[in-house]
Short mmCIF file of C-alpha atoms and ligand atoms in Angstrom, two decimals:
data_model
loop_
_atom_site.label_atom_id
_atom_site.label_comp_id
_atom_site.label_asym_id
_atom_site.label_seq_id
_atom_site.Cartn_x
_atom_site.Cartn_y
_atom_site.Cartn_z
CA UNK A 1 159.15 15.45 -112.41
CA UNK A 2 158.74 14.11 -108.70
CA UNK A 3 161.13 12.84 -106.74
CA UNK A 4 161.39 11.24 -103.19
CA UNK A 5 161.53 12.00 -99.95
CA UNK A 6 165.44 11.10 -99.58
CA UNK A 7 166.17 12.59 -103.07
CA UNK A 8 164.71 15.89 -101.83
CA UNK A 9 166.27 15.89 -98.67
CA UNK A 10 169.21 15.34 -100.65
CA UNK A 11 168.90 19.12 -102.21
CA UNK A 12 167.60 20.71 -99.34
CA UNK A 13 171.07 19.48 -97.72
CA UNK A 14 173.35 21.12 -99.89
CA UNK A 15 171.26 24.75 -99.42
CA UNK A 16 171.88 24.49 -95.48
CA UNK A 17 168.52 23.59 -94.87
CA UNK A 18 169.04 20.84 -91.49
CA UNK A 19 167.25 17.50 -92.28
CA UNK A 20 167.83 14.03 -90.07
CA UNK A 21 170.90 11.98 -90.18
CA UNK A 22 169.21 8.98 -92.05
CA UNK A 23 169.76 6.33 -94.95
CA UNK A 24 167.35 4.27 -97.65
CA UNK A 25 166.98 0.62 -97.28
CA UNK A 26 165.81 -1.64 -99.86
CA UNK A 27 165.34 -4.72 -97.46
CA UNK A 28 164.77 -5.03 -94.13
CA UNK A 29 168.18 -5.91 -92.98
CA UNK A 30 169.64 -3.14 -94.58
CA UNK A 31 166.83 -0.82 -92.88
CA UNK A 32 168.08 -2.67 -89.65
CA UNK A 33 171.72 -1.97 -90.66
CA UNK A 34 170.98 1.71 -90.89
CA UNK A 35 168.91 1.75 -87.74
CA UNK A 36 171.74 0.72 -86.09
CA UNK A 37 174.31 2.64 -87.39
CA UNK A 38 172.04 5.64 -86.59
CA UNK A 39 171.12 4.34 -82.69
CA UNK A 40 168.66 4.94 -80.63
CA UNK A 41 164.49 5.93 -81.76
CA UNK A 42 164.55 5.74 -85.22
CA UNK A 43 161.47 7.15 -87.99
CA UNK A 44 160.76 4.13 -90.89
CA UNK A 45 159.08 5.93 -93.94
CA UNK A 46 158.00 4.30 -97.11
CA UNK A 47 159.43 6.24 -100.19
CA UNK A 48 156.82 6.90 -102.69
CA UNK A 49 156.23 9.56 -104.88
CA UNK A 50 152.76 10.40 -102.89
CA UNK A 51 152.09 12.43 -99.33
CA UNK A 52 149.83 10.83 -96.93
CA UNK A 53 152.15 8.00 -95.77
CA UNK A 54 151.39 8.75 -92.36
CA UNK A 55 147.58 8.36 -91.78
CA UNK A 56 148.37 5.16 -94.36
CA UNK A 57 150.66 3.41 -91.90
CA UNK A 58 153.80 4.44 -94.21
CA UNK A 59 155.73 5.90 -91.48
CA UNK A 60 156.76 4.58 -88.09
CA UNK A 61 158.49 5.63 -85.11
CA UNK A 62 160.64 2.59 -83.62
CA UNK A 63 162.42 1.98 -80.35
CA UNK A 64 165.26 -0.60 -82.03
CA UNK A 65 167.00 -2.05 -85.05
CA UNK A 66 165.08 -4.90 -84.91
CA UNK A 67 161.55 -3.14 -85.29
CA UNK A 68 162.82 -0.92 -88.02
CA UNK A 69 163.63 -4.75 -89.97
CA UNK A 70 159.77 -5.64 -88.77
CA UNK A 71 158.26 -2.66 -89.74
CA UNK A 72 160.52 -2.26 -93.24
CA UNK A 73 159.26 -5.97 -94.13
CA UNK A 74 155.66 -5.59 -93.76
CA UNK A 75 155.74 -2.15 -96.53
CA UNK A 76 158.49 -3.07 -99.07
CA UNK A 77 157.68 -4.75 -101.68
CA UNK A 78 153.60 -3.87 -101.36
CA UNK A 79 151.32 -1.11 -102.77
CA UNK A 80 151.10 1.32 -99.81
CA UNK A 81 147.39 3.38 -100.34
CA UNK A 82 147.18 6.61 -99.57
CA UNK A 83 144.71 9.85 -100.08
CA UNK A 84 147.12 10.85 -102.97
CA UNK A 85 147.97 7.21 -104.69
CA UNK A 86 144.62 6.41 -105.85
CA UNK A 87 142.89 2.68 -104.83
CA UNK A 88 145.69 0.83 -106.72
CA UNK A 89 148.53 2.62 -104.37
CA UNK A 90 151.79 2.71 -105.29
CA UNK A 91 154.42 -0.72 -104.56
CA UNK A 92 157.16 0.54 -102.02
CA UNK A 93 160.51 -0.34 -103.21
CA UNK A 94 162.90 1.62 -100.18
CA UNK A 95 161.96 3.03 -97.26
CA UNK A 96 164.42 5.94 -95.33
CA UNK A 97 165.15 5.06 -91.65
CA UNK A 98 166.04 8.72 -90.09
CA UNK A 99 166.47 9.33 -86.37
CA UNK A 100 163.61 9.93 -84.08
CA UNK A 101 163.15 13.55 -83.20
CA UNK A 102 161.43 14.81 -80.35
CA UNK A 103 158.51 17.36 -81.78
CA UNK A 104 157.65 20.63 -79.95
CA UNK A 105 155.63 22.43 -82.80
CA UNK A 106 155.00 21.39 -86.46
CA UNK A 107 154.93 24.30 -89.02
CA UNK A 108 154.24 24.47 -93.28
CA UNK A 109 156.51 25.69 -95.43
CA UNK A 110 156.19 25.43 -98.90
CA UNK A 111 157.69 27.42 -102.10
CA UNK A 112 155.12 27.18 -105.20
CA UNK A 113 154.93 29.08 -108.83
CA UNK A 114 151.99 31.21 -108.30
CA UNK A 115 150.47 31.82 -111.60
CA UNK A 116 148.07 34.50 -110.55
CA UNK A 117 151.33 36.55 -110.11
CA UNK A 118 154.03 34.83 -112.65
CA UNK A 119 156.21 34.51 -109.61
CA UNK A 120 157.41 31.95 -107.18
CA UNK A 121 155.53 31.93 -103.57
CA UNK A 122 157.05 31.61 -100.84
CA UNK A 123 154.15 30.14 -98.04
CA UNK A 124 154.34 29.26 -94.12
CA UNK A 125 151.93 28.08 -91.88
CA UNK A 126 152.54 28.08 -88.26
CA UNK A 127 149.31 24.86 -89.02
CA UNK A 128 151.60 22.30 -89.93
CA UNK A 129 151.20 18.57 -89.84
CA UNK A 130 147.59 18.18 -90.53
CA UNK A 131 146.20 18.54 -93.69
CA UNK A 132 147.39 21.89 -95.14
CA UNK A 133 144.88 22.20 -97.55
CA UNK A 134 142.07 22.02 -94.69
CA UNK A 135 143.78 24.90 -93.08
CA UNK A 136 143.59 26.98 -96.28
CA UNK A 137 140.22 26.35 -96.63
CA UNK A 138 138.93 26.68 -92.77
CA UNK A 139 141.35 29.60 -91.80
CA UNK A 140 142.81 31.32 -94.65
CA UNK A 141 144.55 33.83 -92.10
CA UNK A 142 147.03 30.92 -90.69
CA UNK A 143 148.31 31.09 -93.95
CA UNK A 144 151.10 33.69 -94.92
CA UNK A 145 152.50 34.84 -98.26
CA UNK A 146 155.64 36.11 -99.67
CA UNK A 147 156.45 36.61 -103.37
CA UNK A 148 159.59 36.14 -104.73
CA UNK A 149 160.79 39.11 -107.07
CA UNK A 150 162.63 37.34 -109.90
CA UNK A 151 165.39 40.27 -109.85
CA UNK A 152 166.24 40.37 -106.40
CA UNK A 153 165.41 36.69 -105.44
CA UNK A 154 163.92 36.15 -101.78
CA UNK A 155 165.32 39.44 -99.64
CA UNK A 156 166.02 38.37 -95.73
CA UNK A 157 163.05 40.92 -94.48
CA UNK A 158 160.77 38.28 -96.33
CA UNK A 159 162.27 35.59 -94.10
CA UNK A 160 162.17 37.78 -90.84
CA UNK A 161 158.66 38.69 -91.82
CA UNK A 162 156.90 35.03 -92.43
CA UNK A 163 159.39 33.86 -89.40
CA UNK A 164 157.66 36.11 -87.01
CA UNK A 165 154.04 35.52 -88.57
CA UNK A 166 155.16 32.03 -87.82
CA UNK A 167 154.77 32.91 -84.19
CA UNK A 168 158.30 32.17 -83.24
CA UNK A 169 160.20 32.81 -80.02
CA UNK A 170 162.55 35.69 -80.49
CA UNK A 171 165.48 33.25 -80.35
CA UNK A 172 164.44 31.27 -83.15
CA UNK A 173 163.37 33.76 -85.69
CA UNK A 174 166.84 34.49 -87.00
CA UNK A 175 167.41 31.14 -87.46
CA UNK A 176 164.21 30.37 -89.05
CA UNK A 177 164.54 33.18 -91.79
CA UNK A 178 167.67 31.79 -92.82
CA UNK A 179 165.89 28.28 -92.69
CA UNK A 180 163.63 29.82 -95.21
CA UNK A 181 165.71 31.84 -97.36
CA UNK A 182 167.92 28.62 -97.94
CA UNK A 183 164.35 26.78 -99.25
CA UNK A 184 163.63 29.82 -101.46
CA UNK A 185 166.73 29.40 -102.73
CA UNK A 186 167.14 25.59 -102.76
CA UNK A 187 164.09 25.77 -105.13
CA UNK A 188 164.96 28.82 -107.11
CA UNK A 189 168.81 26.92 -108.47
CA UNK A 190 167.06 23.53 -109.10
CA UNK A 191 164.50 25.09 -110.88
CA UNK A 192 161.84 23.19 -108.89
CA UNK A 193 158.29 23.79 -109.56
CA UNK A 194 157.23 23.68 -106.12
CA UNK A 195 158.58 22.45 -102.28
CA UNK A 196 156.91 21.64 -99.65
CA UNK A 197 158.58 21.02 -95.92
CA UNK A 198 155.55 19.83 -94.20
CA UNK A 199 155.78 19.43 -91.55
CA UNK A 200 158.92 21.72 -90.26
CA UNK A 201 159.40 20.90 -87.11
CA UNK A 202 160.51 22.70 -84.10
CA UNK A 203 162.11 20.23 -81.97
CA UNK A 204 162.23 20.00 -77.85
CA UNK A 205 165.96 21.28 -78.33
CA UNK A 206 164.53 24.30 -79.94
CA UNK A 207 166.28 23.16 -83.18
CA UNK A 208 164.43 23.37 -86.51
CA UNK A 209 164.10 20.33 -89.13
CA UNK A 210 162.76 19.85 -92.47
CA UNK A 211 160.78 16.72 -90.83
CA UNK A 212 158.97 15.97 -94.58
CA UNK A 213 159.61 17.00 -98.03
CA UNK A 214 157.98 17.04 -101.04
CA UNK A 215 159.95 18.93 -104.37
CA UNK A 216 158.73 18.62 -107.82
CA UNK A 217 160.87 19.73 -110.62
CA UNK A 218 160.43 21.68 -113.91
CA UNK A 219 160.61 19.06 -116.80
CA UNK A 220 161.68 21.86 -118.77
CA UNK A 221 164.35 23.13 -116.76
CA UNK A 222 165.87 19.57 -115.95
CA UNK A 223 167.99 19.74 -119.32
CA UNK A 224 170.23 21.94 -117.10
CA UNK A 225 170.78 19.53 -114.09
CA UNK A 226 172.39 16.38 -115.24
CA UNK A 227 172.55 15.43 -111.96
CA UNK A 228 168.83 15.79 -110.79
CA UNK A 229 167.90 14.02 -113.59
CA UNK A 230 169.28 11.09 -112.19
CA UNK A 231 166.12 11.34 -109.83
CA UNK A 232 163.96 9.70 -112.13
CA UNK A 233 161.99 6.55 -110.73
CA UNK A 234 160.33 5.17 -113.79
CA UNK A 235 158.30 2.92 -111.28
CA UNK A 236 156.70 5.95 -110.29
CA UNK A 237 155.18 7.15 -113.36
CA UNK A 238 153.10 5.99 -115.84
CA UNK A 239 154.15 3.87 -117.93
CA UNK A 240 152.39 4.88 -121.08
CA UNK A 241 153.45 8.39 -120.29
CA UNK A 242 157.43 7.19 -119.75
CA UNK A 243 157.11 5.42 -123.39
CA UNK A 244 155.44 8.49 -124.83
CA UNK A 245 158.27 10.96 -123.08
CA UNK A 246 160.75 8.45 -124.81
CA UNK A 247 159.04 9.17 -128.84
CA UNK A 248 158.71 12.87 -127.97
CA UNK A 249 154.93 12.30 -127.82
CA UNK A 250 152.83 14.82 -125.11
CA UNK A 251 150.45 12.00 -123.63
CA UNK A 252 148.85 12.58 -120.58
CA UNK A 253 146.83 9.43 -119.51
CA UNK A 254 142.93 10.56 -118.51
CA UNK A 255 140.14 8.15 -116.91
CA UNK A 256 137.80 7.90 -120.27
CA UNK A 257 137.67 5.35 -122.71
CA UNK A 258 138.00 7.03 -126.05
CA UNK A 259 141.52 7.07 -127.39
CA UNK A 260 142.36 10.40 -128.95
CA UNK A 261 145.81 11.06 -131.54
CA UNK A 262 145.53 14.51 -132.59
CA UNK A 263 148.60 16.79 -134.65
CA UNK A 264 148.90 20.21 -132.22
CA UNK A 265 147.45 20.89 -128.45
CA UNK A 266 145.38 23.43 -128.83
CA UNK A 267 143.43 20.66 -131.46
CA UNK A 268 144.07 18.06 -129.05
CA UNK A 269 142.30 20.34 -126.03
CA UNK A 270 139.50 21.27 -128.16
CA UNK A 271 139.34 17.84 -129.25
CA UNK A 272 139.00 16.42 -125.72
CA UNK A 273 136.15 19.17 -125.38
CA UNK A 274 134.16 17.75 -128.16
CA UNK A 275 134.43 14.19 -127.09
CA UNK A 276 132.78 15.27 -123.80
CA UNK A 277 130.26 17.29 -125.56
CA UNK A 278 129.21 14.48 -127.77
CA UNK A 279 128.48 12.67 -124.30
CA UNK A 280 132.15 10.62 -123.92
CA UNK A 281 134.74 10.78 -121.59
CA UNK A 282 138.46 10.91 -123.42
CA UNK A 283 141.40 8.21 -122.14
CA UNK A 284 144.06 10.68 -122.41
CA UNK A 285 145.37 13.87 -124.12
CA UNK A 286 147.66 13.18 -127.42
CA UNK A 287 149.50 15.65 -129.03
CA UNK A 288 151.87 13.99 -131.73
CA UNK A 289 153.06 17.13 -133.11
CA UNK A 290 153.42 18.59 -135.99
CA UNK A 291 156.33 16.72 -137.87
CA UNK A 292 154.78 13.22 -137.15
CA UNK A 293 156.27 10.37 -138.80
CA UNK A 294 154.90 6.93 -139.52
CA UNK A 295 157.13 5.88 -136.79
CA UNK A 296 155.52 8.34 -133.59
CA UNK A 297 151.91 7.33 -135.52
CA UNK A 298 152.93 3.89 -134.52
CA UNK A 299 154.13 4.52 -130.96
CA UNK A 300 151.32 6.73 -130.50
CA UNK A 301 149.07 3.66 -131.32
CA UNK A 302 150.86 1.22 -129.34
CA UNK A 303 150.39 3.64 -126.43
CA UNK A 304 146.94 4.11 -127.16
CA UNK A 305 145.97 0.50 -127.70
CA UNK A 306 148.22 -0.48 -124.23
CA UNK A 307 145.36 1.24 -122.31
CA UNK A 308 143.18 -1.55 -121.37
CA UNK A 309 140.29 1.15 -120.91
CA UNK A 310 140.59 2.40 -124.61
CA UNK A 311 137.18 1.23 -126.47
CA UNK A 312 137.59 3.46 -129.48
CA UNK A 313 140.28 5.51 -131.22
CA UNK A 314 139.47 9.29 -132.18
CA UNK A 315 142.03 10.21 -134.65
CA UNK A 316 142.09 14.29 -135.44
CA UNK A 317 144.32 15.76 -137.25
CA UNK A 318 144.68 19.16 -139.43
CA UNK A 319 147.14 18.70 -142.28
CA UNK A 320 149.54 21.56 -142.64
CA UNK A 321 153.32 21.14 -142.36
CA UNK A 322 151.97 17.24 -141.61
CA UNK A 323 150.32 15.87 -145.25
CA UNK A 324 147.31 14.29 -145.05
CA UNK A 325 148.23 11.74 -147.29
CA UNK A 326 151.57 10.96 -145.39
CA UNK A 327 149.68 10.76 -142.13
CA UNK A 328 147.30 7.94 -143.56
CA UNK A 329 150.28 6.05 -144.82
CA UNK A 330 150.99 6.20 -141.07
CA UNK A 331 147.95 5.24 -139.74
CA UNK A 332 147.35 2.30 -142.29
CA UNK A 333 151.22 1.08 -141.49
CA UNK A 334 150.79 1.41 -138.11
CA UNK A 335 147.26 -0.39 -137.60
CA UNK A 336 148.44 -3.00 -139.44
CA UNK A 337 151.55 -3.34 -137.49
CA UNK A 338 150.28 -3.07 -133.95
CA UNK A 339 146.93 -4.56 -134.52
CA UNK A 340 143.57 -2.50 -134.47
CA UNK A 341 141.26 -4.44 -131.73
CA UNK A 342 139.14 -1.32 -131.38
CA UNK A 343 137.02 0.62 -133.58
CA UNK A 344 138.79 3.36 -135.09
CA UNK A 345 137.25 6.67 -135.95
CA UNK A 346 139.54 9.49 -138.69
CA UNK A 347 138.90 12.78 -138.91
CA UNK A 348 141.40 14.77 -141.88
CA UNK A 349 141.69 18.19 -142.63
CA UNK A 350 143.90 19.99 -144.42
CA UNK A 351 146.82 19.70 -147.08
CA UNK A 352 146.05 16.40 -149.32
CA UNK A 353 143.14 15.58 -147.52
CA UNK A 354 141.32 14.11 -150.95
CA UNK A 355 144.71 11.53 -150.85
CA UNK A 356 144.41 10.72 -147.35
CA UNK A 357 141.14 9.33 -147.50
CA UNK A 358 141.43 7.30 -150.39
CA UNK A 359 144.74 5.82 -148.85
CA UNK A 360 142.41 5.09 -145.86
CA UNK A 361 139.50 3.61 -147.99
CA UNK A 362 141.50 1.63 -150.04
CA UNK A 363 143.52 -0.12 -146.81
CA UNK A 364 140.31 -2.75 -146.45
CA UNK A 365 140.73 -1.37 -142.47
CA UNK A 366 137.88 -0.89 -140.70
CA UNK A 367 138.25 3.20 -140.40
CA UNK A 368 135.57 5.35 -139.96
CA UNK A 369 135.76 8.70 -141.72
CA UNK A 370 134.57 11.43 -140.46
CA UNK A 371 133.58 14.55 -142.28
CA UNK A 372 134.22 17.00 -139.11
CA UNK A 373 135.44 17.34 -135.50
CA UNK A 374 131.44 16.28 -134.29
CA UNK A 375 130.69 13.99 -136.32
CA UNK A 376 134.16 12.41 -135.44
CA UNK A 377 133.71 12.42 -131.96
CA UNK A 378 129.81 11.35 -132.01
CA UNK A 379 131.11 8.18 -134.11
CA UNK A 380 134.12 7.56 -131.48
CA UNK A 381 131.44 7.64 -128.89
CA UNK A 382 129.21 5.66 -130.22
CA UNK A 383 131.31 2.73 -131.27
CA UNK A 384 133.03 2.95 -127.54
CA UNK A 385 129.25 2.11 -126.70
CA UNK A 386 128.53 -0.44 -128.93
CA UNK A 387 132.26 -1.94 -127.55
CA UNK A 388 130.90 -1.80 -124.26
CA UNK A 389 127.30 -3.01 -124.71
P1 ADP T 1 153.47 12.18 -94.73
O1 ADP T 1 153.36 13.66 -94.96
O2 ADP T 1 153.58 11.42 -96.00
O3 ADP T 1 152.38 11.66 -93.84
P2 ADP T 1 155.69 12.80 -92.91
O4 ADP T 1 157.10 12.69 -93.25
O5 ADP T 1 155.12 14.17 -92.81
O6 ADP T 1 154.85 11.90 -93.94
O7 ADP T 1 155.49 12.05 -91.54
C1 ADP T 1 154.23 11.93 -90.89
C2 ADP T 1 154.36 12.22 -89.41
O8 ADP T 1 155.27 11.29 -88.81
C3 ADP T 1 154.95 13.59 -89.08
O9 ADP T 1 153.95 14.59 -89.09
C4 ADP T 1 155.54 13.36 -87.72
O10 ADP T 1 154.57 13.56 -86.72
C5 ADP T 1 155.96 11.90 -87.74
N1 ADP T 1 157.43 11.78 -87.96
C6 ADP T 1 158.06 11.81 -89.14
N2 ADP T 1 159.40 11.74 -89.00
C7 ADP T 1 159.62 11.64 -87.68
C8 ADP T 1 160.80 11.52 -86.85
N3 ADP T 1 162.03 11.50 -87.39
N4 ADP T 1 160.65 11.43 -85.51
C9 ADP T 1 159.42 11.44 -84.96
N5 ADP T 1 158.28 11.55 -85.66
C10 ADP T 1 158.36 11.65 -86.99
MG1 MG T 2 154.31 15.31 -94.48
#
């Protein structure tokens, strides 16, 4: 799960980790409220869950309350576009008015799982600001690594060591291994899947300041943090995906046109493979699981058929602890419910299989059976084409 700007800050606060005295505004008298209260140079940043608000004109440094208001009126309420949202963007709905700081250096510092090792990452940059990725790719040596043992957590030589790599006057490199050892641990007790403090800034005063950050949590770890599930921002996340979250479906929406429902993700990966191979591009990954009901059948379809880019429905399943036959009763209750308005290709294996397709047959739907995974997904492609045509 991602979260905001504000919302991270919000963590990074209680580890220690210095961030700007700031507030979120949801209109622009509010953001001129806050810019007051704060006085002086202020920094208005539009709150999305996406980086790259900068170069998009999503963050502004400005000399008075009233400019904050200005500059807070022209972004909420609009899609702001950025190299991470996609040509649609994503609508602002609050923007965080923090006090201006005065810059001296701009570092990276980011904590990531690192699945080459099984263990968290802790990684500094003394590159920061500009794009970090370019850096990794253009000077891999800028870039410095620490691993975080999972039995002794991040140890303070670690911090010393990236502080110094960091290229820090002598002064500062105390204070910037505790600056990092309060990250590492920051994402270690929320059980975040990655932050990123980018950039970090070392200011005129020779202060440091998590200027930016980014943290993204571990869905499956947020059962254990009532309070950072609060986070949530339904706005920012796909709807489809919300809804299927809700029914306990996996969905993960895709670019394609073919609509897949399969029982089981390994079937539902290999599934997505053989759509591809048979020349078609799949709309999402479905996983329904194994104890599918006639009710998740017809959320699953609702989802599926929401998609305005879904042209044909792939449905693969293997019967085991899931009947055949009971799936069909699904798929026939379900179709008729919601509505079929796209062709609808079934592919059945498994326990009952015979009774399944009769069921099917004898619904006067117009299903498609398919005798195996190929066939299924060369008939799914083809009808998406005749759709199209
Ligand atoms: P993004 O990564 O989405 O572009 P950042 O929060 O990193 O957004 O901000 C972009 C840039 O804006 C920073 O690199 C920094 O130069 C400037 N900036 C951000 N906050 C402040 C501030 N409080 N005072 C002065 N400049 C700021
Ligand atoms: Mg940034």
């Amino acid at each position: 799960m991602n979260i905001h700007e504000f919302q991270a800050k919000e963590i990074l606060r209680r580890y220690g980790v210095p961030v700007l005295a700031g507030g979120v505004a949801h209109t622009p008298e509010e953001a001129a409220a806050v810019a007051r209260k704060l006085g002086g140079t202020v920094v208005v940043k539009a709150q999305i869950h996406a980086g790259g608000r900068g170069k998009a004109g999503g963050v502004k440094v400005v000399p008075s309350p009233e400019a904050a208001a200005d500059f807070a009126r022209g972004l909420l309420g609009k899609p702001l576009v950025t190299h991470q949202t996609g040509p649609e963007g994503r609508v602002v709905r609050r923007v965080l008015i923090e006090s201006g700081c005065e810059i001296a250096r701009e570092l990276y510092l980011g904590v990531v799982v690192d699945r080459a090792t099984g263990r968290a990452s802790v990684i500094a940059s003394p590159e920061g600001g500009v794009e970090i990725e370019e850096v990794a790719a253009k000077s891999p040596e800028k870039i410095f690594h620490e691993s975080i043992d999972p039995l002794i957590g991040f140890a303070p030589y670690q911090g010393r060591r990236l502080a110094f790599r960091l290229g820090l006057p002598k002064d500062l490199v105390n204070k910037a291994a505790a600056f990092i050892a309060n990250v590492a641990r920051a994402f270690q007790e929320s059980d975040a899947a990655m932050v990123e403090i980018n950039p970090l800034v070392v200011t005129r005063t020779g202060e440091l300041v998590a200027l930016d950050a980014k943290v993204s949590l571990d869905d499956n770890a947020l059962f254990r943090h009532a309070d950072l599930r609060e986070y949530r921002d339904e706005h920012e996340e796909d709807p489809r995906e919300t809804a299927a979250a809700k029914h306990e479906l996996s969905y993960i929406a895709l670019s394609g046109n073919i609509g897949c429902m399969v029982n089981g993700a390994g079937l539902a990966m290999a599934t997505m493979d053989i759509v591809k191979y048979a020349g078609g591009e799949p709309a999402n990954f479905l996983d329904v699981g194994g104890g599918a009901n006639t009710e998740k059948v017809r959320e699953a379809f609702r989802i599926l058929l929401s998609d305005t880019s879904v042209k044909a429905i792939f449905i693969n399943v293997f019967g085991g602890i899931l009947r055949c036959d009971v799936f069909a009763e699904g798929v026939v209750e379900a179709a008729r419910q919601v509505g079929l308005g796209v062709p609808l290709v079934v592919r059945m294996e498994g326990t009952n299989v015979q009774r399944g397709k009769e069921i099917l047959a004898a619904s006067g739907l117009a299903i498609e059976s398919a005798a195996d995974m190929a066939e299924g997904a060369r008939l799914a492609v083809a009808a998406a084409k005749r759709v199209r045509a």
